[in-house]
Amino acid sequence: MLSKPGKTVKRARALRRTMTLPEVVLWQVLRDHPGGLRFRRQHPAGAYVLDFYCAAARLAIEVDGEVHARGNMPERDAVRDAILAKHDIATLRVPARDVLEDMDAVMRQIVSHAGARLPLRHADGVPPPQAELGEE
């Protein structure tokens, strides 16, 4: 299991108070439930804190500034994404400059990725029985 209380929860709480400008701008839109989706900010997941998380879609959204392209950060990010993927959490990385320059495109991308990961539903909005999914 990824989530465990302790140091990560305290770090998440502190990060909520010190969000970057692109994170604040994105949160202002995500908090209005775009596409009917609910997001959490600075969500603890094991040893990691996810910038934003949609539990229904099991999707993490990471706002990446310039630092993510320097040094060993690309490798660290890849390891982190792989660990989350083992727990069926996909990661969508969004450049910070895109959040500030083209929020509409960023939101279309987020809603599209999240929507593609939502469980199947019938036309009436009710999920099909497990047997219809080939699961028992």
C-alpha atoms as a printed R data frame, in Angstrom:
    type eleno elety resid chain resno       x       y       z
1   ATOM     1    CA   MET     A     1   0.000   0.000   0.000
2   ATOM     2    CA   LEU     A     2   1.302   3.462  -0.865
3   ATOM     3    CA   SER     A     3  -0.352   5.626   1.774
4   ATOM     4    CA   LYS     A     4   0.976   5.591   5.298
5   ATOM     5    CA   PRO     A     5   0.731   8.363   7.877
6   ATOM     6    CA   GLY     A     6   3.696  10.165   9.322
7   ATOM     7    CA   LYS     A     7   6.460  12.222   7.835
8   ATOM     8    CA   THR     A     8   4.899  12.353   4.352
9   ATOM     9    CA   VAL     A     9   1.607  13.737   5.682
10  ATOM    10    CA   LYS     A    10   3.444  16.511   7.539
11  ATOM    11    CA   ARG     A    11   5.463  17.308   4.407
12  ATOM    12    CA   ALA     A    12   2.254  17.403   2.314
13  ATOM    13    CA   ARG     A    13   0.656  19.856   4.737
14  ATOM    14    CA   ALA     A    14   3.723  22.092   4.574
15  ATOM    15    CA   LEU     A    15   3.791  21.936   0.770
16  ATOM    16    CA   ARG     A    16   0.150  23.054   0.610
17  ATOM    17    CA   ARG     A    17   1.235  26.289   2.284
18  ATOM    18    CA   THR     A    18   4.167  26.855  -0.087
19  ATOM    19    CA   MET     A    19   2.777  25.914  -3.502
20  ATOM    20    CA   THR     A    20   4.490  27.395  -6.551
21  ATOM    21    CA   LEU     A    21   2.662  29.935  -8.731
22  ATOM    22    CA   PRO     A    22   1.865  27.362 -11.462
23  ATOM    23    CA   GLU     A    23   0.530  24.966  -8.799
24  ATOM    24    CA   VAL     A    24  -1.673  27.698  -7.300
25  ATOM    25    CA   VAL     A    25  -3.002  28.671 -10.734
26  ATOM    26    CA   LEU     A    26  -3.768  25.051 -11.633
27  ATOM    27    CA   TRP     A    27  -5.394  24.400  -8.247
28  ATOM    28    CA   GLN     A    28  -7.761  27.343  -8.798
29  ATOM    29    CA   VAL     A    29  -9.151  25.458 -11.815
30  ATOM    30    CA   LEU     A    30  -8.956  21.889 -10.457
31  ATOM    31    CA   ARG     A    31 -10.837  22.771  -7.274
32  ATOM    32    CA   ASP     A    32 -13.936  23.479  -9.412
33  ATOM    33    CA   HIS     A    33 -14.160  19.764 -10.396
34  ATOM    34    CA   PRO     A    34 -13.516  20.035 -14.161
35  ATOM    35    CA   GLY     A    35 -15.271  17.267 -16.076
36  ATOM    36    CA   GLY     A    36 -16.971  16.262 -12.821
37  ATOM    37    CA   LEU     A    37 -13.616  15.069 -11.452
38  ATOM    38    CA   ARG     A    38 -12.427  15.642  -7.885
39  ATOM    39    CA   PHE     A    39  -8.776  16.450  -7.288
40  ATOM    40    CA   ARG     A    40  -6.679  16.660  -4.132
41  ATOM    41    CA   ARG     A    41  -3.648  18.893  -3.831
42  ATOM    42    CA   GLN     A    42  -0.311  17.869  -2.336
43  ATOM    43    CA   HIS     A    43  -1.595  14.345  -1.740
44  ATOM    44    CA   PRO     A    44   0.632  11.945   0.270
45  ATOM    45    CA   ALA     A    45   1.315   8.606  -1.448
46  ATOM    46    CA   GLY     A    46   3.806   6.483   0.465
47  ATOM    47    CA   ALA     A    47   7.129   8.292   0.524
48  ATOM    48    CA   TYR     A    48   5.948  10.759  -2.148
49  ATOM    49    CA   VAL     A    49   3.733  13.819  -2.231
50  ATOM    50    CA   LEU     A    50   1.768  14.168  -5.470
51  ATOM    51    CA   ASP     A    51   1.141  17.725  -6.682
52  ATOM    52    CA   PHE     A    52  -2.460  16.801  -7.578
53  ATOM    53    CA   TYR     A    53  -4.319  13.501  -7.468
54  ATOM    54    CA   CYS     A    54  -7.626  12.277  -8.898
55  ATOM    55    CA   ALA     A    55  -8.548   9.157  -6.921
56  ATOM    56    CA   ALA     A    56 -11.394   8.109  -9.242
57  ATOM    57    CA   ALA     A    57  -8.990   7.959 -12.202
58  ATOM    58    CA   ARG     A    58  -5.923   6.973 -10.138
59  ATOM    59    CA   LEU     A    59  -4.093   9.823 -11.878
60  ATOM    60    CA   ALA     A    60  -1.309  11.973 -10.445
61  ATOM    61    CA   ILE     A    61  -0.669  15.358 -12.049
62  ATOM    62    CA   GLU     A    62   2.812  16.743 -11.571
63  ATOM    63    CA   VAL     A    63   3.647  20.338 -12.436
64  ATOM    64    CA   ASP     A    64   7.259  20.277 -13.582
65  ATOM    65    CA   GLY     A    65   9.386  23.406 -13.489
66  ATOM    66    CA   GLU     A    66  12.843  23.797 -15.047
67  ATOM    67    CA   VAL     A    67  14.515  21.882 -12.217
68  ATOM    68    CA   HIS     A    68  12.933  18.633 -13.446
69  ATOM    69    CA   ALA     A    69  15.136  18.734 -16.558
70  ATOM    70    CA   ARG     A    70  18.410  19.203 -14.637
71  ATOM    71    CA   GLY     A    71  20.899  16.803 -13.107
72  ATOM    72    CA   ASN     A    72  19.494  13.471 -12.021
73  ATOM    73    CA   MET     A    73  15.895  14.724 -11.779
74  ATOM    74    CA   PRO     A    74  14.698  13.023 -14.993
75  ATOM    75    CA   GLU     A    75  15.938   9.673 -13.645
76  ATOM    76    CA   ARG     A    76  14.425  10.302 -10.201
77  ATOM    77    CA   ASP     A    77  11.105  11.258 -11.774
78  ATOM    78    CA   ALA     A    78  11.151   8.101 -13.923
79  ATOM    79    CA   VAL     A    79  11.772   5.899 -10.864
80  ATOM    80    CA   ARG     A    80   8.980   7.646  -8.955
81  ATOM    81    CA   ASP     A    81   6.561   7.270 -11.887
82  ATOM    82    CA   ALA     A    82   7.431   3.561 -12.173
83  ATOM    83    CA   ILE     A    83   6.783   2.986  -8.458
84  ATOM    84    CA   LEU     A    84   3.418   4.744  -8.715
85  ATOM    85    CA   ALA     A    85   2.575   2.730 -11.854
86  ATOM    86    CA   LYS     A    86   3.140  -0.500  -9.895
87  ATOM    87    CA   HIS     A    87   0.259   0.698  -7.705
88  ATOM    88    CA   ASP     A    88  -1.871   1.498 -10.794
89  ATOM    89    CA   ILE     A    89  -1.376   5.254 -10.470
90  ATOM    90    CA   ALA     A    90  -0.582   6.943 -13.776
91  ATOM    91    CA   THR     A    91   1.431  10.161 -13.790
92  ATOM    92    CA   LEU     A    92   0.742  13.076 -16.112
93  ATOM    93    CA   ARG     A    93   3.601  15.559 -16.149
94  ATOM    94    CA   VAL     A    94   2.668  19.106 -17.142
95  ATOM    95    CA   PRO     A    95   5.336  21.765 -17.759
96  ATOM    96    CA   ALA     A    96   4.882  24.731 -15.412
97  ATOM    97    CA   ARG     A    97   5.196  27.168 -18.314
98  ATOM    98    CA   ASP     A    98   2.220  25.492 -20.051
99  ATOM    99    CA   VAL     A    99   0.077  26.052 -16.960
100 ATOM   100    CA   LEU     A   100   0.917  29.757 -17.059
101 ATOM   101    CA   GLU     A   101   0.694  30.174 -20.844
102 ATOM   102    CA   ASP     A   102  -2.142  27.886 -22.020
103 ATOM   103    CA   MET     A   103  -4.383  26.714 -19.186
104 ATOM   104    CA   ASP     A   104  -7.179  25.642 -21.562
105 ATOM   105    CA   ALA     A   105  -4.897  23.145 -23.316
106 ATOM   106    CA   VAL     A   106  -3.591  21.864 -19.979
107 ATOM   107    CA   MET     A   107  -7.125  21.333 -18.686
108 ATOM   108    CA   ARG     A   108  -8.203  19.519 -21.867
109 ATOM   109    CA   GLN     A   109  -5.188  17.228 -21.457
110 ATOM   110    CA   ILE     A   110  -5.885  16.545 -17.766
111 ATOM   111    CA   VAL     A   111  -9.606  15.868 -18.249
112 ATOM   112    CA   SER     A   112  -8.868  13.646 -21.255
113 ATOM   113    CA   HIS     A   113  -6.261  11.564 -19.393
114 ATOM   114    CA   ALA     A   114  -8.436  11.262 -16.296
115 ATOM   115    CA   GLY     A   115 -11.535  10.386 -18.311
116 ATOM   116    CA   ALA     A   116  -9.686   7.624 -20.137
117 ATOM   117    CA   ARG     A   117  -8.762   6.027 -16.796
118 ATOM   118    CA   LEU     A   118 -12.220   6.106 -15.230
119 ATOM   119    CA   PRO     A   119 -14.016   2.766 -14.791
120 ATOM   120    CA   LEU     A   120 -16.456   1.808 -17.536
121 ATOM   121    CA   ARG     A   121 -20.037   2.971 -17.041
122 ATOM   122    CA   HIS     A   122 -23.408   2.230 -18.611
123 ATOM   123    CA   ALA     A   123 -25.379   5.066 -20.215
124 ATOM   124    CA   ASP     A   124 -27.246   5.555 -16.916
125 ATOM   125    CA   GLY     A   125 -23.939   6.225 -15.118
126 ATOM   126    CA   VAL     A   126 -23.952   2.963 -13.144
127 ATOM   127    CA   PRO     A   127 -20.843   0.792 -13.471
128 ATOM   128    CA   PRO     A   128 -21.471  -2.577 -15.109
129 ATOM   129    CA   PRO     A   129 -21.415  -5.721 -12.970
130 ATOM   130    CA   GLN     A   130 -17.950  -7.268 -12.649
131 ATOM   131    CA   ALA     A   131 -19.048 -10.264 -14.798
132 ATOM   132    CA   GLU     A   132 -19.623  -7.897 -17.765
133 ATOM   133    CA   LEU     A   133 -16.033  -6.766 -17.471
134 ATOM   134    CA   GLY     A   134 -14.787 -10.326 -17.711
135 ATOM   135    CA   GLU     A   135 -13.997 -10.325 -13.985
136 ATOM   136    CA   GLU     A   136 -15.488 -12.462 -11.291
